[in-house]
Amino acid sequence: MSALLEVTGLTKRYSSHGRVVQALDNVSFSIAEGETLAVVGPSGSGKSTLSRVITRLVSADAGSVRFAGTDWLALPAAALRRERPRMQMVFQDPLEAVNPRATVFSAIADPLRIHRLVPRREFRRAVIHLLDKVQLPASLLDRAVHEISGGQRQRVALARALACQPRLIVLDEAVSALDVSLRARIIDLLIDLQRAEKLSYLFVSHDLAVVKATAHRTAVMEAGRIVEIGPTPALINAPQSEMARALIAAVPRLNLSRTL
Ligand code: ADP
């Protein structure tokens, strides 16, 4: 598999109240086409900064990101607008990205319109098709986004991302707010979509239990650095770092599966 995303030496410092925080410290990894890489770590370890730098919501101090053949962090504004649909992001709270007063239809049609992905007269058909991909009925089309359930909103956010025909979706704590059974269903959907759409995921989570089912490889972050990276089963069964051991210990059922 060839690398779709190649991150080299990413570094980011924040200055706040006269204090410098090294949020990312020389972070390097790659993600292959069709691969899921999880990034796990405790609060404050730099996971969100990493996803925000990669999606160009915040700038890096040093390092590079190659994405789908482009020098991603160096793309000027016009080229970035053109290429942006290929890298989508889904947050923990999808209302952050979608105006809560918008209807399901407009939330999903927005990217089609903004990026001119389909002719206007085909919006309705395209949106229904996208709803179908995330296993939501067409009857939701005219509902306000704030009226539907958290699980449905997360599916709408996914449909909105899929509208852009992305190669990579960055999922930042995207299932963390959902209860366990809803979460399992969204994870199943993500796995199905990955196969059907040949998607890669960067799956950011503080919870190893969430990534166990989805991630081919897992990177463990601590204080802005990747302290361990490898195939997820190996990392869970034979963790090398103190931080990986601590994250595993925080999920009792993971521990149990180790001893079976
Ligand atoms: P995580 O997502 O793992 O919780 P973050 O990337 O949010 O970690 O934060 C990494 C570090 O950077 C933390 O020490 C956090 O306080 C700091 N940080 C994050 N965003 C900012 C900001 N905008 N200004 C100052 N410090 C920040």
mmCIF file of C-alpha atoms and ligand atoms in Angstrom:
data_model
loop_
_atom_site.group_PDB
_atom_site.id
_atom_site.type_symbol
_atom_site.label_atom_id
_atom_site.label_comp_id
_atom_site.label_asym_id
_atom_site.label_seq_id
_atom_site.Cartn_x
_atom_site.Cartn_y
_atom_site.Cartn_z
ATOM 1 C CA MET A 1 0.000 0.000 0.000
ATOM 2 C CA SER A 2 1.313 3.465 -0.824
ATOM 3 C CA ALA A 3 1.185 6.290 1.700
ATOM 4 C CA LEU A 4 -1.749 8.654 1.309
ATOM 5 C CA LEU A 5 -0.623 10.877 4.190
ATOM 6 C CA GLU A 6 2.962 11.341 5.249
ATOM 7 C CA VAL A 7 3.632 13.455 8.319
ATOM 8 C CA THR A 8 7.255 14.381 9.033
ATOM 9 C CA GLY A 9 8.657 16.234 12.025
ATOM 10 C CA LEU A 10 5.474 18.154 12.909
ATOM 11 C CA THR A 11 6.120 20.630 15.668
ATOM 12 C CA LYS A 12 3.748 23.095 17.302
ATOM 13 C CA ARG A 13 4.224 25.350 20.317
ATOM 14 C CA TYR A 14 1.584 27.483 21.976
ATOM 15 C CA SER A 15 2.412 30.467 24.150
ATOM 16 C CA SER A 16 -0.140 31.257 26.786
ATOM 17 C CA HIS A 17 0.186 33.376 29.920
ATOM 18 C CA GLY A 18 3.937 33.634 29.405
ATOM 19 C CA ARG A 19 4.286 29.862 29.306
ATOM 20 C CA VAL A 20 5.311 27.862 26.228
ATOM 21 C CA VAL A 21 3.536 24.548 25.664
ATOM 22 C CA GLN A 22 5.107 22.070 23.268
ATOM 23 C CA ALA A 23 1.845 20.630 21.891
ATOM 24 C CA LEU A 24 3.576 18.672 19.103
ATOM 25 C CA ASP A 25 7.211 17.652 19.288
ATOM 26 C CA ASN A 26 8.682 16.246 16.071
ATOM 27 C CA VAL A 27 5.741 13.962 15.197
ATOM 28 C CA SER A 28 6.145 11.638 12.182
ATOM 29 C CA PHE A 29 3.950 8.850 10.793
ATOM 30 C CA SER A 30 2.179 7.815 7.614
ATOM 31 C CA ILE A 31 -1.240 6.462 6.678
ATOM 32 C CA ALA A 32 -1.674 4.123 3.722
ATOM 33 C CA GLU A 33 -4.630 4.163 1.349
ATOM 34 C CA GLY A 34 -7.522 2.322 2.943
ATOM 35 C CA GLU A 35 -5.825 2.281 6.335
ATOM 36 C CA THR A 36 -7.044 3.465 9.741
ATOM 37 C CA LEU A 37 -4.452 4.915 12.072
ATOM 38 C CA ALA A 38 -5.627 5.652 15.590
ATOM 39 C CA VAL A 39 -3.975 8.302 17.703
ATOM 40 C CA VAL A 40 -4.585 7.746 21.396
ATOM 41 C CA GLY A 41 -3.288 9.499 24.470
ATOM 42 C CA PRO A 42 -4.410 11.257 27.616
ATOM 43 C CA SER A 43 -5.950 14.710 27.662
ATOM 44 C CA GLY A 44 -3.369 17.358 26.774
ATOM 45 C CA SER A 45 -1.053 14.975 24.904
ATOM 46 C CA GLY A 46 -1.481 16.854 21.606
ATOM 47 C CA LYS A 47 -4.080 14.764 19.747
ATOM 48 C CA SER A 48 -6.394 17.641 18.853
ATOM 49 C CA THR A 49 -3.499 19.860 17.888
ATOM 50 C CA LEU A 50 -2.306 17.095 15.577
ATOM 51 C CA SER A 51 -5.696 16.772 13.860
ATOM 52 C CA ARG A 52 -6.030 20.562 13.617
ATOM 53 C CA VAL A 53 -2.580 21.005 12.092
ATOM 54 C CA ILE A 54 -3.139 18.206 9.589
ATOM 55 C CA THR A 55 -6.510 19.641 8.536
ATOM 56 C CA ARG A 56 -4.926 23.108 8.399
ATOM 57 C CA LEU A 57 -7.179 24.626 11.033
ATOM 58 C CA VAL A 58 -4.013 25.737 12.845
ATOM 59 C CA SER A 59 -0.530 26.229 11.401
ATOM 60 C CA ALA A 60 2.562 24.201 12.282
ATOM 61 C CA ASP A 61 5.836 25.717 13.482
ATOM 62 C CA ALA A 62 7.880 23.095 11.661
ATOM 63 C CA GLY A 63 7.496 19.856 9.744
ATOM 64 C CA SER A 64 5.684 18.778 6.615
ATOM 65 C CA VAL A 65 2.582 16.895 5.538
ATOM 66 C CA ARG A 66 2.396 15.206 2.167
ATOM 67 C CA PHE A 67 -1.178 14.332 1.266
ATOM 68 C CA ALA A 68 -2.361 12.693 -1.951
ATOM 69 C CA GLY A 69 0.739 13.851 -3.795
ATOM 70 C CA THR A 70 0.653 17.462 -2.554
ATOM 71 C CA ASP A 71 2.903 19.384 -0.164
ATOM 72 C CA TRP A 72 -0.257 19.906 1.897
ATOM 73 C CA LEU A 73 0.868 22.465 4.471
ATOM 74 C CA ALA A 74 2.481 24.585 1.744
ATOM 75 C CA LEU A 75 -0.584 24.725 -0.545
ATOM 76 C CA PRO A 76 -1.568 28.353 -1.169
ATOM 77 C CA ALA A 77 -5.185 29.358 -0.498
ATOM 78 C CA ALA A 78 -6.570 28.781 -4.003
ATOM 79 C CA ALA A 79 -5.013 25.323 -4.328
ATOM 80 C CA LEU A 80 -6.129 24.460 -0.788
ATOM 81 C CA ARG A 81 -9.747 25.361 -1.626
ATOM 82 C CA ARG A 82 -9.548 23.044 -4.614
ATOM 83 C CA GLU A 83 -7.936 20.158 -2.706
ATOM 84 C CA ARG A 84 -9.757 20.540 0.625
ATOM 85 C CA PRO A 85 -12.685 18.247 -0.181
ATOM 86 C CA ARG A 86 -10.247 15.325 -0.256
ATOM 87 C CA MET A 87 -9.514 15.626 3.475
ATOM 88 C CA GLN A 88 -12.578 15.883 5.699
ATOM 89 C CA MET A 89 -12.939 16.149 9.439
ATOM 90 C CA VAL A 90 -15.679 14.946 11.790
ATOM 91 C CA PHE A 91 -15.625 16.251 15.356
ATOM 92 C CA GLN A 92 -17.101 14.949 18.584
ATOM 93 C CA ASP A 93 -19.964 17.406 18.369
ATOM 94 C CA PRO A 94 -21.143 17.562 14.773
ATOM 95 C CA LEU A 95 -23.171 20.703 15.546
ATOM 96 C CA GLU A 96 -19.856 22.490 15.665
ATOM 97 C CA ALA A 97 -19.644 21.997 11.913
ATOM 98 C CA VAL A 98 -23.353 22.141 11.032
ATOM 99 C CA ASN A 99 -25.618 25.085 11.816
ATOM 100 C CA PRO A 100 -28.218 23.606 14.218
ATOM 101 C CA ARG A 101 -31.080 25.435 12.505
ATOM 102 C CA ALA A 102 -30.175 23.929 9.136
ATOM 103 C CA THR A 103 -32.209 21.045 7.768
ATOM 104 C CA VAL A 104 -30.630 17.667 7.126
ATOM 105 C CA PHE A 105 -30.980 18.410 3.418
ATOM 106 C CA SER A 106 -29.143 21.733 3.546
ATOM 107 C CA ALA A 107 -26.444 20.379 5.887
ATOM 108 C CA ILE A 108 -25.544 17.714 3.336
ATOM 109 C CA ALA A 109 -26.192 19.809 0.212
ATOM 110 C CA ASP A 110 -23.914 22.631 1.454
ATOM 111 C CA PRO A 111 -20.628 20.996 0.464
ATOM 112 C CA LEU A 112 -22.144 19.912 -2.873
ATOM 113 C CA ARG A 113 -22.960 23.566 -3.566
ATOM 114 C CA ILE A 114 -19.791 25.101 -2.141
ATOM 115 C CA HIS A 115 -17.449 22.764 -4.003
ATOM 116 C CA ARG A 116 -19.739 22.559 -7.073
ATOM 117 C CA LEU A 117 -19.668 18.777 -6.910
ATOM 118 C CA VAL A 118 -23.027 18.096 -8.621
ATOM 119 C CA PRO A 119 -25.438 20.284 -10.625
ATOM 120 C CA ARG A 120 -28.088 21.987 -8.450
ATOM 121 C CA ARG A 121 -30.990 20.069 -9.994
ATOM 122 C CA GLU A 122 -29.391 16.829 -8.784
ATOM 123 C CA PHE A 123 -28.886 17.951 -5.168
ATOM 124 C CA ARG A 124 -31.953 16.147 -3.842
ATOM 125 C CA ARG A 125 -31.071 12.847 -5.462
ATOM 126 C CA ALA A 126 -27.425 13.150 -4.373
ATOM 127 C CA VAL A 127 -28.412 13.958 -0.766
ATOM 128 C CA ILE A 128 -30.805 10.982 -0.611
ATOM 129 C CA HIS A 129 -28.020 8.776 -1.946
ATOM 130 C CA LEU A 130 -25.646 10.086 0.742
ATOM 131 C CA LEU A 131 -28.267 9.531 3.464
ATOM 132 C CA ASP A 132 -28.585 5.976 2.238
ATOM 133 C CA LYS A 133 -24.818 5.485 2.518
ATOM 134 C CA VAL A 134 -24.976 6.377 6.216
ATOM 135 C CA GLN A 135 -28.132 4.274 6.678
ATOM 136 C CA LEU A 136 -30.555 7.133 7.312
ATOM 137 C CA PRO A 137 -34.017 7.311 5.706
ATOM 138 C CA ALA A 138 -34.954 9.993 3.152
ATOM 139 C CA SER A 139 -37.799 10.965 5.519
ATOM 140 C CA LEU A 140 -35.223 12.915 7.587
ATOM 141 C CA LEU A 141 -34.491 15.345 4.738
ATOM 142 C CA ASP A 142 -36.596 18.255 5.964
ATOM 143 C CA ARG A 143 -35.969 17.782 9.688
ATOM 144 C CA ALA A 144 -33.904 20.392 11.500
ATOM 145 C CA VAL A 145 -30.497 19.119 12.500
ATOM 146 C CA HIS A 146 -31.167 20.040 16.152
ATOM 147 C CA GLU A 147 -34.305 17.848 16.206
ATOM 148 C CA ILE A 148 -32.615 14.583 15.371
ATOM 149 C CA SER A 149 -30.760 12.311 17.810
ATOM 150 C CA GLY A 150 -27.021 12.450 18.565
ATOM 151 C CA GLY A 151 -26.390 9.259 16.611
ATOM 152 C CA GLN A 152 -28.344 10.571 13.622
ATOM 153 C CA ARG A 153 -26.450 13.869 13.783
ATOM 154 C CA GLN A 154 -23.161 12.000 13.702
ATOM 155 C CA ARG A 155 -24.382 10.129 10.600
ATOM 156 C CA VAL A 156 -25.415 13.422 8.976
ATOM 157 C CA ALA A 157 -21.931 14.773 9.714
ATOM 158 C CA LEU A 158 -20.486 11.690 8.032
ATOM 159 C CA ALA A 159 -22.793 12.079 5.012
ATOM 160 C CA ARG A 160 -21.698 15.700 4.777
ATOM 161 C CA ALA A 161 -18.062 14.592 4.773
ATOM 162 C CA LEU A 162 -18.762 11.852 2.202
ATOM 163 C CA ALA A 163 -20.414 14.411 -0.091
ATOM 164 C CA CYS A 164 -16.906 15.709 -0.769
ATOM 165 C CA GLN A 165 -15.671 12.275 -1.898
ATOM 166 C CA PRO A 166 -12.733 12.449 0.508
ATOM 167 C CA ARG A 167 -9.677 10.209 0.521
ATOM 168 C CA LEU A 168 -9.053 10.779 4.237
ATOM 169 C CA ILE A 169 -11.440 11.518 7.093
ATOM 170 C CA VAL A 170 -9.998 12.826 10.348
ATOM 171 C CA LEU A 171 -12.308 11.677 13.136
ATOM 172 C CA ASP A 172 -11.528 13.657 16.294
ATOM 173 C CA GLU A 173 -13.260 11.990 19.264
ATOM 174 C CA ALA A 174 -16.093 11.492 16.766
ATOM 175 C CA VAL A 175 -17.842 8.722 18.692
ATOM 176 C CA SER A 176 -16.793 9.683 22.228
ATOM 177 C CA ALA A 177 -20.078 11.398 23.143
ATOM 178 C CA LEU A 178 -22.258 8.456 22.062
ATOM 179 C CA ASP A 179 -23.421 5.692 24.371
ATOM 180 C CA VAL A 180 -21.854 2.274 23.975
ATOM 181 C CA SER A 181 -24.414 0.653 21.653
ATOM 182 C CA LEU A 182 -24.756 3.702 19.368
ATOM 183 C CA ARG A 183 -20.996 3.944 19.269
ATOM 184 C CA ALA A 184 -20.669 0.313 18.160
ATOM 185 C CA ARG A 185 -23.131 0.929 15.319
ATOM 186 C CA ILE A 186 -21.272 4.012 14.090
ATOM 187 C CA ILE A 187 -17.997 2.089 14.247
ATOM 188 C CA ASP A 188 -19.543 -0.699 12.127
ATOM 189 C CA LEU A 189 -20.730 1.945 9.659
ATOM 190 C CA LEU A 190 -17.250 3.497 9.506
ATOM 191 C CA ILE A 191 -15.722 0.106 8.746
ATOM 192 C CA ASP A 192 -18.310 -0.597 5.998
ATOM 193 C CA LEU A 193 -17.792 2.851 4.472
ATOM 194 C CA GLN A 194 -14.036 2.409 4.505
ATOM 195 C CA ARG A 195 -14.331 -0.728 2.392
ATOM 196 C CA ALA A 196 -16.986 0.680 0.050
ATOM 197 C CA GLU A 197 -15.311 4.061 -0.505
ATOM 198 C CA LYS A 198 -11.625 3.054 -0.122
ATOM 199 C CA LEU A 199 -11.257 5.627 2.647
ATOM 200 C CA SER A 200 -8.400 6.219 5.041
ATOM 201 C CA TYR A 201 -9.102 7.365 8.588
ATOM 202 C CA LEU A 202 -7.083 9.214 11.173
ATOM 203 C CA PHE A 203 -8.997 8.240 14.270
ATOM 204 C CA VAL A 204 -8.243 10.409 17.291
ATOM 205 C CA SER A 205 -9.475 9.143 20.643
ATOM 206 C CA HIS A 206 -8.567 9.129 24.317
ATOM 207 C CA ASP A 207 -10.139 5.667 24.594
ATOM 208 C CA LEU A 208 -8.304 2.526 23.455
ATOM 209 C CA ALA A 209 -11.518 0.489 23.552
ATOM 210 C CA VAL A 210 -12.929 2.641 20.749
ATOM 211 C CA VAL A 211 -9.942 2.208 18.450
ATOM 212 C CA LYS A 212 -9.458 -1.503 19.104
ATOM 213 C CA ALA A 213 -12.224 -2.437 16.671
ATOM 214 C CA THR A 214 -11.327 0.059 13.954
ATOM 215 C CA ALA A 215 -7.638 0.844 13.740
ATOM 216 C CA HIS A 216 -5.125 -1.178 11.751
ATOM 217 C CA ARG A 217 -2.346 0.656 13.556
ATOM 218 C CA THR A 218 -2.291 2.782 16.668
ATOM 219 C CA ALA A 219 0.015 5.606 17.724
ATOM 220 C CA VAL A 220 0.271 6.492 21.410
ATOM 221 C CA MET A 221 0.929 10.134 22.266
ATOM 222 C CA GLU A 222 2.363 11.619 25.415
ATOM 223 C CA ALA A 223 3.360 15.259 25.905
ATOM 224 C CA GLY A 224 3.353 16.049 22.191
ATOM 225 C CA ARG A 225 5.349 13.015 21.093
ATOM 226 C CA ILE A 226 4.501 9.634 19.641
ATOM 227 C CA VAL A 227 5.934 7.254 22.227
ATOM 228 C CA GLU A 228 4.785 4.045 20.513
ATOM 229 C CA ILE A 229 3.278 3.098 17.151
ATOM 230 C CA GLY A 230 2.421 -0.300 15.698
ATOM 231 C CA PRO A 231 -0.311 -2.734 14.648
ATOM 232 C CA THR A 232 -3.224 -2.350 17.091
ATOM 233 C CA PRO A 233 -3.428 -5.991 18.280
ATOM 234 C CA ALA A 234 0.326 -6.116 18.978
ATOM 235 C CA LEU A 235 0.191 -2.797 20.799
ATOM 236 C CA ILE A 236 -2.670 -3.977 22.998
ATOM 237 C CA ASN A 237 -1.249 -7.432 23.643
ATOM 238 C CA ALA A 238 2.370 -6.407 24.176
ATOM 239 C CA PRO A 239 2.595 -2.669 24.910
ATOM 240 C CA GLN A 240 6.145 -1.319 25.008
ATOM 241 C CA SER A 241 5.583 2.085 26.620
ATOM 242 C CA GLU A 242 4.375 3.074 30.077
ATOM 243 C CA MET A 243 1.713 5.268 28.456
ATOM 244 C CA ALA A 244 0.297 2.413 26.341
ATOM 245 C CA ARG A 245 0.199 0.250 29.482
ATOM 246 C CA ALA A 246 -1.634 3.006 31.382
ATOM 247 C CA LEU A 247 -4.219 3.459 28.602
ATOM 248 C CA ILE A 248 -4.808 -0.298 28.482
ATOM 249 C CA ALA A 249 -5.193 -0.452 32.261
ATOM 250 C CA ALA A 250 -7.881 2.247 32.009
ATOM 251 C CA VAL A 251 -10.123 -0.123 30.000
ATOM 252 C CA PRO A 252 -10.871 -3.212 32.115
ATOM 253 C CA ARG A 253 -12.362 -5.210 29.234
ATOM 254 C CA LEU A 254 -9.215 -4.757 27.166
ATOM 255 C CA ASN A 255 -7.228 -6.237 30.027
ATOM 256 C CA LEU A 256 -9.539 -9.197 30.176
ATOM 257 C CA SER A 257 -9.125 -9.940 26.468
ATOM 258 C CA ARG A 258 -5.342 -9.924 26.956
ATOM 259 C CA THR A 259 -5.494 -12.810 29.356
ATOM 260 C CA LEU A 260 -7.896 -14.953 27.308
HETATM 261 P P1 ADP B 1 -5.433 16.617 23.483
HETATM 262 O O1 ADP B 1 -6.262 16.737 22.271
HETATM 263 O O2 ADP B 1 -4.600 15.360 23.525
HETATM 264 O O3 ADP B 1 -6.220 16.793 24.755
HETATM 265 P P2 ADP B 1 -4.402 19.221 22.786
HETATM 266 O O4 ADP B 1 -3.826 19.125 21.429
HETATM 267 O O5 ADP B 1 -5.748 19.817 22.928
HETATM 268 O O6 ADP B 1 -4.340 17.782 23.481
HETATM 269 O O7 ADP B 1 -3.423 20.061 23.717
HETATM 270 C C1 ADP B 1 -2.016 19.825 23.776
HETATM 271 C C2 ADP B 1 -1.394 20.878 24.669
HETATM 272 O O8 ADP B 1 -1.479 22.159 24.031
HETATM 273 C C3 ADP B 1 -2.083 21.045 26.016
HETATM 274 O O9 ADP B 1 -1.097 21.346 26.991
HETATM 275 C C4 ADP B 1 -3.008 22.219 25.809
HETATM 276 O O10 ADP B 1 -3.243 22.907 27.007
HETATM 277 C C5 ADP B 1 -2.194 23.074 24.835
HETATM 278 N N1 ADP B 1 -3.053 23.876 23.928
HETATM 279 C C6 ADP B 1 -3.935 23.392 23.029
HETATM 280 N N2 ADP B 1 -4.525 24.393 22.348
HETATM 281 C C7 ADP B 1 -3.992 25.560 22.846
HETATM 282 C C8 ADP B 1 -4.175 26.949 22.551
HETATM 283 N N3 ADP B 1 -5.018 27.351 21.599
HETATM 284 N N4 ADP B 1 -3.458 27.847 23.263
HETATM 285 C C9 ADP B 1 -2.583 27.455 24.226
HETATM 286 N N5 ADP B 1 -2.350 26.160 24.539
HETATM 287 C C10 ADP B 1 -3.044 25.225 23.869
#
